[in-house]
Short mmCIF file of C-alpha atoms and ligand atoms in Angstrom, two decimals:
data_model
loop_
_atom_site.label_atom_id
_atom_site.label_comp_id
_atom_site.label_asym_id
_atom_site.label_seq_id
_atom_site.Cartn_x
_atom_site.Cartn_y
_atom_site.Cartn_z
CA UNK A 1 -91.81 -55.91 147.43
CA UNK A 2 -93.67 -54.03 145.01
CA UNK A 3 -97.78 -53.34 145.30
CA UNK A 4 -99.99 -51.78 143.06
CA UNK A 5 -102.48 -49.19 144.72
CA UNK A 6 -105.68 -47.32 142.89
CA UNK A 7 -104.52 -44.18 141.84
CA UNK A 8 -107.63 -42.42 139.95
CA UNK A 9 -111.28 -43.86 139.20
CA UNK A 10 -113.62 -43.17 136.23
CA UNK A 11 -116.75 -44.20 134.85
CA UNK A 12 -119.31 -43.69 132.09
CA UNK A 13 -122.82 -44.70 131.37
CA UNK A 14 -124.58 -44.36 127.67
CA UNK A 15 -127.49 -41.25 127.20
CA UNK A 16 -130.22 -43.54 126.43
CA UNK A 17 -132.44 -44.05 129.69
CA UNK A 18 -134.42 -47.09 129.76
CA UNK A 19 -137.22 -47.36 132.96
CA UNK A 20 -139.62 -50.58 134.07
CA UNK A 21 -142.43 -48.66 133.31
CA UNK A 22 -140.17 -48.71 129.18
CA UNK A 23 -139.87 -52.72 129.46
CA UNK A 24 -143.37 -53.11 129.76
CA UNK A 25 -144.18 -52.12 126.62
CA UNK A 26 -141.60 -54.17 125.04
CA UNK A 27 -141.94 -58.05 126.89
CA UNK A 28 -145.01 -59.40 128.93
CA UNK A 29 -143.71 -57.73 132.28
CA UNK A 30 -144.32 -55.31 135.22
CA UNK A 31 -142.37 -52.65 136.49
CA UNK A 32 -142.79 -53.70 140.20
CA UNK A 33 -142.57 -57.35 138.91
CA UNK A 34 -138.54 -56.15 138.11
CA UNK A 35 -138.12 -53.52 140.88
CA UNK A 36 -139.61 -56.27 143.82
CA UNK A 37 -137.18 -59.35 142.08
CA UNK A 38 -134.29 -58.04 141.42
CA UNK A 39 -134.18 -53.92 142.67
CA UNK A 40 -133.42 -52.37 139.30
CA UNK A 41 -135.42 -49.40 138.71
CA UNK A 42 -134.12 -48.38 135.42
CA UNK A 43 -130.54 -49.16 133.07
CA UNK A 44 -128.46 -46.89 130.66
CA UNK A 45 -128.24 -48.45 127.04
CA UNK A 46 -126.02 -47.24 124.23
CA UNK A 47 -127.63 -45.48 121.13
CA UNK A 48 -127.17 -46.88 117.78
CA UNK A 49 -123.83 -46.02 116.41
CA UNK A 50 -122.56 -46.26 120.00
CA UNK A 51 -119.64 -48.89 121.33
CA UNK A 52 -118.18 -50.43 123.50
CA UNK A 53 -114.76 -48.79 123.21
CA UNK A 54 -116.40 -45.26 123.25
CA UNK A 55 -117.97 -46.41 126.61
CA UNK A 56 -114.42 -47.42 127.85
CA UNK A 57 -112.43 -44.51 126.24
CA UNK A 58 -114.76 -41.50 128.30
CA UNK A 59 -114.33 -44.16 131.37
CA UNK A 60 -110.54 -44.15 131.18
CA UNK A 61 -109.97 -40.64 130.20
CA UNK A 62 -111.60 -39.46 133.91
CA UNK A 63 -109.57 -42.43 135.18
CA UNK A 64 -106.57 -40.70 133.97
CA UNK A 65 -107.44 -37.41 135.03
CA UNK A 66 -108.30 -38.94 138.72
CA UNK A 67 -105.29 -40.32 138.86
CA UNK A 68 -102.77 -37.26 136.96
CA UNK A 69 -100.91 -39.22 134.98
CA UNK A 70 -100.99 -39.33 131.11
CA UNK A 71 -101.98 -41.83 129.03
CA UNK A 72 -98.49 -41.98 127.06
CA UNK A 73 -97.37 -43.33 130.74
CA UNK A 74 -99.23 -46.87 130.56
CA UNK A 75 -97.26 -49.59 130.38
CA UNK A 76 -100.24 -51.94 130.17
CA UNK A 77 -104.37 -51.35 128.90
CA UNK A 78 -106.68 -54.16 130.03
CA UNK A 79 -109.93 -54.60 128.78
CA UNK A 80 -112.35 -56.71 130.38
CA UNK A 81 -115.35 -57.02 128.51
CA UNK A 82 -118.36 -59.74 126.74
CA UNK A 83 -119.07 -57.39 124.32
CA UNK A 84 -116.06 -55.78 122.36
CA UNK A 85 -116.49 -53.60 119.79
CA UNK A 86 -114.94 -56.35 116.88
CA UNK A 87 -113.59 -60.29 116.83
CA UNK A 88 -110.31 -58.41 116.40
CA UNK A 89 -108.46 -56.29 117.50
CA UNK A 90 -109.12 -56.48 121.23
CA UNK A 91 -111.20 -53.22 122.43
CA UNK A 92 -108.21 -52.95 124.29
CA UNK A 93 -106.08 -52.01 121.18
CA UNK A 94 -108.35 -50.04 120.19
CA UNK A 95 -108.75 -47.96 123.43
CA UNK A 96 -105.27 -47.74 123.16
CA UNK A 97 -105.26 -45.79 119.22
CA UNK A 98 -108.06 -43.75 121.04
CA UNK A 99 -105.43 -43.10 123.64
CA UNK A 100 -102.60 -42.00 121.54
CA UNK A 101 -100.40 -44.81 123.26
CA UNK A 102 -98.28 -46.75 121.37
CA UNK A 103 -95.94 -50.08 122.15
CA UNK A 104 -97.52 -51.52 125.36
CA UNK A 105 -99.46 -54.86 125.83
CA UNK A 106 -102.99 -54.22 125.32
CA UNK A 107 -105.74 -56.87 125.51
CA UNK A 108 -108.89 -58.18 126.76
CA UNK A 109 -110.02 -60.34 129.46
CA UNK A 110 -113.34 -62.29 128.96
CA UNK A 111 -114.61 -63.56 132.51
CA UNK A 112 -118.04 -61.98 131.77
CA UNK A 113 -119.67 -60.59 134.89
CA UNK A 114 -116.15 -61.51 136.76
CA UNK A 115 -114.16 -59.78 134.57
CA UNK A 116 -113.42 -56.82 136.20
CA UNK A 117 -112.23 -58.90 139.22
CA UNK A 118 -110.02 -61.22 137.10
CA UNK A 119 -108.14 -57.71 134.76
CA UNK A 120 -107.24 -56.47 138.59
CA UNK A 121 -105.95 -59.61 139.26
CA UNK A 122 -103.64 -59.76 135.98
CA UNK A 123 -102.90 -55.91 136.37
CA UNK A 124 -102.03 -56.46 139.66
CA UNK A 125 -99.45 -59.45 139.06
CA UNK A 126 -98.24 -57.20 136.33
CA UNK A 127 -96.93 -54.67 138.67
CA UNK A 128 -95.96 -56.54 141.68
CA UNK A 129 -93.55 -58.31 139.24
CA UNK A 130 -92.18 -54.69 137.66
CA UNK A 131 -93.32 -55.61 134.82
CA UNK A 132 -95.74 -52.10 134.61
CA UNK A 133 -95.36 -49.63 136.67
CA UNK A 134 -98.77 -47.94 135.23
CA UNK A 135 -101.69 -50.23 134.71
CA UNK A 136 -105.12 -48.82 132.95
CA UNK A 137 -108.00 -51.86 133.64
CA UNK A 138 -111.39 -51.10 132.22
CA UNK A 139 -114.65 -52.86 132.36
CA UNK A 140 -117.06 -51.73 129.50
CA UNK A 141 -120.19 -53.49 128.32
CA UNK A 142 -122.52 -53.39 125.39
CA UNK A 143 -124.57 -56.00 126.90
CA UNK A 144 -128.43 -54.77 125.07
CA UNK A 145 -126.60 -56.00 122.04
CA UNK A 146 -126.02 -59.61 122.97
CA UNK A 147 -129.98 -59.52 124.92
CA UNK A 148 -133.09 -61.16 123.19
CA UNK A 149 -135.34 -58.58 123.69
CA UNK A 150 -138.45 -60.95 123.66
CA UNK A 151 -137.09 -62.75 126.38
CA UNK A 152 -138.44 -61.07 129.71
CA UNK A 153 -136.16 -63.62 131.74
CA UNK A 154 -133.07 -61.72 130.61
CA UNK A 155 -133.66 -58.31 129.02
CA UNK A 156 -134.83 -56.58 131.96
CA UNK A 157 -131.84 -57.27 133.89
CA UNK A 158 -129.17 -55.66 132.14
CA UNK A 159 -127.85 -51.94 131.43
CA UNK A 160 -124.94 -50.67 129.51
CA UNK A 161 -121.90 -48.20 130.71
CA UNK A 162 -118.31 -48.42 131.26
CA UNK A 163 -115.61 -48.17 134.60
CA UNK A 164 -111.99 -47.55 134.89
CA UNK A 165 -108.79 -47.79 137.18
CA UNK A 166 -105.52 -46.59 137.48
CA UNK A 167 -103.46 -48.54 138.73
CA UNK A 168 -99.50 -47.41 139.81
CA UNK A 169 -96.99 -48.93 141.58
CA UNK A 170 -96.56 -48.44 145.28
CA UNK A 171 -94.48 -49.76 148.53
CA UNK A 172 -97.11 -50.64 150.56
CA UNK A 173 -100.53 -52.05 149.38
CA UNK A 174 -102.94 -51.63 147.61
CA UNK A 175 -104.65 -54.40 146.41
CA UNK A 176 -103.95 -56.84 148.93
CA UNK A 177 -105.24 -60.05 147.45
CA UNK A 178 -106.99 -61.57 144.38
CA UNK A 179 -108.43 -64.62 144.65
CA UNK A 180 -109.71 -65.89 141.17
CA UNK A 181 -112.23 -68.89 140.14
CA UNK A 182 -114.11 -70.60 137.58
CA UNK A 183 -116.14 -73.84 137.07
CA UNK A 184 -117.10 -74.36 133.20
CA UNK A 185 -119.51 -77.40 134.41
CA UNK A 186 -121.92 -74.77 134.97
CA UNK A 187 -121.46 -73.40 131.16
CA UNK A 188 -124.84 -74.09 130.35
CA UNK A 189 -126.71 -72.25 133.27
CA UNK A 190 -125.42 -69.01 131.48
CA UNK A 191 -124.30 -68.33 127.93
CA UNK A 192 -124.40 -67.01 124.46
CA UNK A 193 -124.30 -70.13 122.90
CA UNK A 194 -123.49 -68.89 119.48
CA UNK A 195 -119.91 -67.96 118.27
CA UNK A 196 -117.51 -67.94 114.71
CA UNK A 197 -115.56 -70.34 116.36
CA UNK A 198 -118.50 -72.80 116.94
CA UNK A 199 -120.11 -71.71 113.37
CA UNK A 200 -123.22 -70.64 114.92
CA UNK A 201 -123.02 -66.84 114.98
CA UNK A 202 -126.35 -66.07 114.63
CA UNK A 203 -127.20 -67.67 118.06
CA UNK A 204 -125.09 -64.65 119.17
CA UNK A 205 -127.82 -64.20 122.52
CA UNK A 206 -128.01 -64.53 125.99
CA UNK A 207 -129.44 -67.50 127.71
CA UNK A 208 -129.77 -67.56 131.52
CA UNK A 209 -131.54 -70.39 133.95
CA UNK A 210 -131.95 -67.30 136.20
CA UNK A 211 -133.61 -69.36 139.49
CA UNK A 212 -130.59 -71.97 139.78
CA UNK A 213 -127.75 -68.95 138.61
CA UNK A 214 -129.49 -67.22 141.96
CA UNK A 215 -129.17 -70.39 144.26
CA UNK A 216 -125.73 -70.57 142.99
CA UNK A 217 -124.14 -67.36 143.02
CA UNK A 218 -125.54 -66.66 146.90
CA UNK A 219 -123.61 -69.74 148.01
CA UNK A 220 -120.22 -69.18 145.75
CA UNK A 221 -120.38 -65.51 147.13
CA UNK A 222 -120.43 -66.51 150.51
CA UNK A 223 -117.11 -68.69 150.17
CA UNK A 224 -115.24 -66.03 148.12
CA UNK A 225 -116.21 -63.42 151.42
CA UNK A 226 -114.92 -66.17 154.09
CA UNK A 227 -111.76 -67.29 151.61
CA UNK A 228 -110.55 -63.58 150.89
CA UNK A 229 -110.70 -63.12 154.78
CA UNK A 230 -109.31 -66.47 155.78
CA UNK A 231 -106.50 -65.55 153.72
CA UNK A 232 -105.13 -62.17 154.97
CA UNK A 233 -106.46 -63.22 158.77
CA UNK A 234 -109.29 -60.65 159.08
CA UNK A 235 -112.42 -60.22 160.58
CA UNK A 236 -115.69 -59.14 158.91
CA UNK A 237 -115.53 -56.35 160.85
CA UNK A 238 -112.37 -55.08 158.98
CA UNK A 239 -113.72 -54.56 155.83
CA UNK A 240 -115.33 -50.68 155.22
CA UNK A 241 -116.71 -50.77 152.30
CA UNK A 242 -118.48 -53.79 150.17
CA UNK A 243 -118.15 -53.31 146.28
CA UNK A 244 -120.12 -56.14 144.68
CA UNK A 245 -121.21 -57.09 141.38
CA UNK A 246 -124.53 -55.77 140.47
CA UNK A 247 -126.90 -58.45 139.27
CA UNK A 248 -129.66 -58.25 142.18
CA UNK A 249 -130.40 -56.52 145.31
CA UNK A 250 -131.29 -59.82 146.88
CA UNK A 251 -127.94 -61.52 145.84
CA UNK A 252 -126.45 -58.18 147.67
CA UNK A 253 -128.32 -58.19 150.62
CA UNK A 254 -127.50 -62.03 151.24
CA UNK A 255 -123.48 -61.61 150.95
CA UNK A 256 -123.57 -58.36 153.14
CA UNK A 257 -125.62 -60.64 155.55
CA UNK A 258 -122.75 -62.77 155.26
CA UNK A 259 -120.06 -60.26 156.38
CA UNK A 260 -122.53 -59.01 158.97
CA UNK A 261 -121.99 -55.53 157.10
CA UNK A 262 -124.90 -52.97 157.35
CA UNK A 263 -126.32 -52.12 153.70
CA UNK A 264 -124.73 -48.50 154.33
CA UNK A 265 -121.80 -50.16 154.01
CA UNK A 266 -122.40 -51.85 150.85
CA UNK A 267 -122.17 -49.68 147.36
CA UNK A 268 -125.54 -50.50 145.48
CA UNK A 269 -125.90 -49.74 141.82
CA UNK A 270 -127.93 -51.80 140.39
CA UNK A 271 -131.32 -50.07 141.01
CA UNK A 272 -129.65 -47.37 138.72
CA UNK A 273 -127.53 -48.95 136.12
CA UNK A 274 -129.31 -52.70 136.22
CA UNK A 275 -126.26 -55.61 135.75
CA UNK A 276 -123.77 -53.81 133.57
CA UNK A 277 -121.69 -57.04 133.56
CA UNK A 278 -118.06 -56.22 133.76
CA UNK A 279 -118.78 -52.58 133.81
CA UNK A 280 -120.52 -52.85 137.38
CA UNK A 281 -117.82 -52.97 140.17
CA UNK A 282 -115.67 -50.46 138.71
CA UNK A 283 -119.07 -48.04 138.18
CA UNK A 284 -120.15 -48.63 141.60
CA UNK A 285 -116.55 -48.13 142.70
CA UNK A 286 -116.30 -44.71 140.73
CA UNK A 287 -119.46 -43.02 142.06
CA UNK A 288 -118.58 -43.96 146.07
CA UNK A 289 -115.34 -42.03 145.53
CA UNK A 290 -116.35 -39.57 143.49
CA UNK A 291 -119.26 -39.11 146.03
CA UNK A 292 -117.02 -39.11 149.00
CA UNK A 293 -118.31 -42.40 150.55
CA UNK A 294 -114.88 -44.45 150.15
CA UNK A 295 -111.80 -42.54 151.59
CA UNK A 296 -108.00 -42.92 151.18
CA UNK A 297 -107.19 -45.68 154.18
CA UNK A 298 -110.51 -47.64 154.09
CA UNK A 299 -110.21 -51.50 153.21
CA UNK A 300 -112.52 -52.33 149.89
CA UNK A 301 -114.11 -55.88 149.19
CA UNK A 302 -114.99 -56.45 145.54
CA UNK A 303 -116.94 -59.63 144.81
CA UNK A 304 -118.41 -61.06 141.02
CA UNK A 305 -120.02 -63.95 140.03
CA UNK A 306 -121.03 -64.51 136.51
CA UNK A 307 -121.19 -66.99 133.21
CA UNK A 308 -118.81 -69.58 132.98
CA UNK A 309 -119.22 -70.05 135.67
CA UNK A 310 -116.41 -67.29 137.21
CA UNK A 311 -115.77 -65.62 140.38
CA UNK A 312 -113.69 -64.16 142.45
CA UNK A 313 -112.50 -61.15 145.17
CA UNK A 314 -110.34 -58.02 145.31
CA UNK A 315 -109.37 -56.83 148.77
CA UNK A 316 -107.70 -53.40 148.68
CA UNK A 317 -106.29 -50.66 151.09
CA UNK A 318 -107.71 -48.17 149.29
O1 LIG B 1 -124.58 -61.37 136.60
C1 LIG B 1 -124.47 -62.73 136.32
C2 LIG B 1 -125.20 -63.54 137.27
N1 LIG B 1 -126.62 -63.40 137.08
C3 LIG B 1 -127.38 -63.41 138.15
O2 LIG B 1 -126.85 -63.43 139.22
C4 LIG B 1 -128.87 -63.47 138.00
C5 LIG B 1 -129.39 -64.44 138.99
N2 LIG B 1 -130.82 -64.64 138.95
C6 LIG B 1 -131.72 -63.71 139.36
O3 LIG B 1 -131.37 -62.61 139.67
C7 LIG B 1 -133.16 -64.14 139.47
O4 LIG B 1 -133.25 -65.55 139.39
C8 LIG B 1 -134.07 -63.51 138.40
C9 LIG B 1 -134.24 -62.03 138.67
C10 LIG B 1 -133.48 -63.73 137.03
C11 LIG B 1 -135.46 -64.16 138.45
O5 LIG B 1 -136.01 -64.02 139.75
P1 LIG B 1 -136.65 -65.27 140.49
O6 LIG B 1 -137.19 -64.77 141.75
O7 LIG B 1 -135.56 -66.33 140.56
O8 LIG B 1 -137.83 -65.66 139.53
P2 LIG B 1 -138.08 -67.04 138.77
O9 LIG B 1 -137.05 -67.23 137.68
O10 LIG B 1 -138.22 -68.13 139.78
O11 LIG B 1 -139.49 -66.75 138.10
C12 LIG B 1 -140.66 -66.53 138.91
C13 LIG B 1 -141.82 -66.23 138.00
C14 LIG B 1 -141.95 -67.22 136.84
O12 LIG B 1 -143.32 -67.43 136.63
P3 LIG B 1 -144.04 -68.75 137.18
O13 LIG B 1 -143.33 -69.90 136.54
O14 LIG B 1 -143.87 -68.71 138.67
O15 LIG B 1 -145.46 -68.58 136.72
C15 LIG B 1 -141.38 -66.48 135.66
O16 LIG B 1 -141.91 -66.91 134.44
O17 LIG B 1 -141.63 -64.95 137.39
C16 LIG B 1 -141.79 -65.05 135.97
N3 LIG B 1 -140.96 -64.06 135.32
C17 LIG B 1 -141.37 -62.80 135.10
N4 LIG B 1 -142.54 -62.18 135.36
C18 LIG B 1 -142.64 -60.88 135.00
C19 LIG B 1 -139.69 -64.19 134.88
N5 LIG B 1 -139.27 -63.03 134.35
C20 LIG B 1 -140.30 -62.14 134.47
C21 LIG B 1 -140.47 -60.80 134.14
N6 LIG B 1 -141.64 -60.21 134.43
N7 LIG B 1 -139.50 -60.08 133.55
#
């Protein structure tokens, strides 16, 4: 039996700091109003000229390095992302010109805020079945471009930046298990209602009923934690390290309650980089290795929730 197992981590985050104190001069808001709701303190957001593929190409490249392989090894470049850089091609294929690959699958995965969780899951079932033996996922976000920025509801929330794995094949996990979700009921709670397809792309911005997306994600959030465990027959106390989505402290706070894990425990982000939607696991991820929190051995929990609705788990051996 095949597994795949994280080889190397990277991430990058735009130049352009943006602060509570910034927002206030932009929407009717307060810095503590933000900081007190939802624990970001400030986001990164990309300059003009700036995209979502150069976001994911620096990402990837320390990705690569982390994990010494070159990128003319990949047999497979995921992309999960809301904003790519064009309708087509995929960011993906166009990471992978960036890259100097040539031949292998490339392509994107939309599961907004979830879509990190679902490209590991694909990745993953990608190698277990030999079909790659060298998997590159990315998560890389533009979100300020799809934000109305006189709507205080939503643009103080999110941040912009970019986070990458290697994944390789391996005899012993690993990820462990994915478990993957969605509901589209719930479309309406959260979405850019405009699209080509729909012929309405100038309604190309965010919408969010933030107070019933809260209620909802804490609940979904605690099922995915009991389900990922239920399935492999652990206890809370197994898990080391929890790497969750960044959208609010509070949402944090109330799924580490859940696994009875101490917030030292937990890899928080979002005070720094606000929600970077698909970006935020794998940047969270990156700076707890890179900073020595998470070592080789130690078994990872990554949980999202986002539009759609989506969610879903990773649990690795890291
Ligand atoms: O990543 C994808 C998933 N997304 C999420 O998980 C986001 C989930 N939702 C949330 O994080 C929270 O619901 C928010 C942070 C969006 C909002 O926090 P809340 O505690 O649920 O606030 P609320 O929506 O109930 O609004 C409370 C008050 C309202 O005023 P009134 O009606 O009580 O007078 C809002 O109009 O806060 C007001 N408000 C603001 N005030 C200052 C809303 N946004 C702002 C703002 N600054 N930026």
């Amino acid at each position: 039996m095949k597994y795949s197992r994280v080889l190397g981590t990277g991430s990058h985050l735009p130049s352009r700091l943006m602060t509570n104190a910034d927002l206030e001069a932009i929407v009717e808001t307060t810095a503590d109003w933000i900081q007190e709701r939802t624990g970001i303190e400030q986001r990164y957001l990309v300059a003009d000229g700036e995209t979502c593929c150069d976001l994911a190409e620096a990402a990837a490249r320390r990705a690569l390095d982390a994990a010494g392989i070159q990128a003319s090894d990949l047999d497979l470049i995921l992309v999960a992302t809301t904003t790519p850089d064009q309708v087509f091609p995929s960011t993906a294929c166009l990471l992978q010109q960036r890259l100097d690959v040539h031949g292998c699958p490339a392509f994107d995965l939309q599961a907004v805020c979830t879509g990190f969780v679902y490209a590991m899951s694909v990745a993953d079932k990608f190698i277990r079945t030999g079909a790659a033996k060298y998997a590159l996922v990315v998560g890389s976000e533009t979100i300020s471009r799809i934000l109305d920025w006189t709507d205080r509801t939503t643009c103080v929330l999110f941040g912009d930046g970019a986070g990458a794995v290697v994944l390789g094949a391996a005899d012993e996990p690993g990820i462990i298990s994915t478990h993957l979700h969605a509901d589209g009921a719930y479309k309406d709670l959260l979405q850019v209602p405009g699209g080509h397809g729909n012929g309405h792309p100038e309604a190309a911005f965010m919408e969010m009923k933030g107070n019933e997306v809260f209620r909802i994600a804490v609940t979904t959030l605690g099922r995915i934690v009991d389900e990922t465990l239920d399935a492999n027959g652990l206890d809370k106390s197994d898990i080391d390290w929890l790497i969750p989505h960044q959208a609010n402290i509070r949402i944090i706070q109330a799924t580490a309650r859940k696994l009875d894990i101490p917030m030292e425990r937990v890899v928080v982000t979002v005070g720094e980089h606000g929600n970077t939607s698909s970006a935020s696991i794998p940047l969270a991820f990156d700076q707890a290795v890179r900073d020595g929190r998470i070592r080789r051995g130690e078994m990872l929990l990554m949980e999202a929730f986002g539009g759609g609705f989506t969610w879903g788990s990773v649990l690795i051996r890291y």
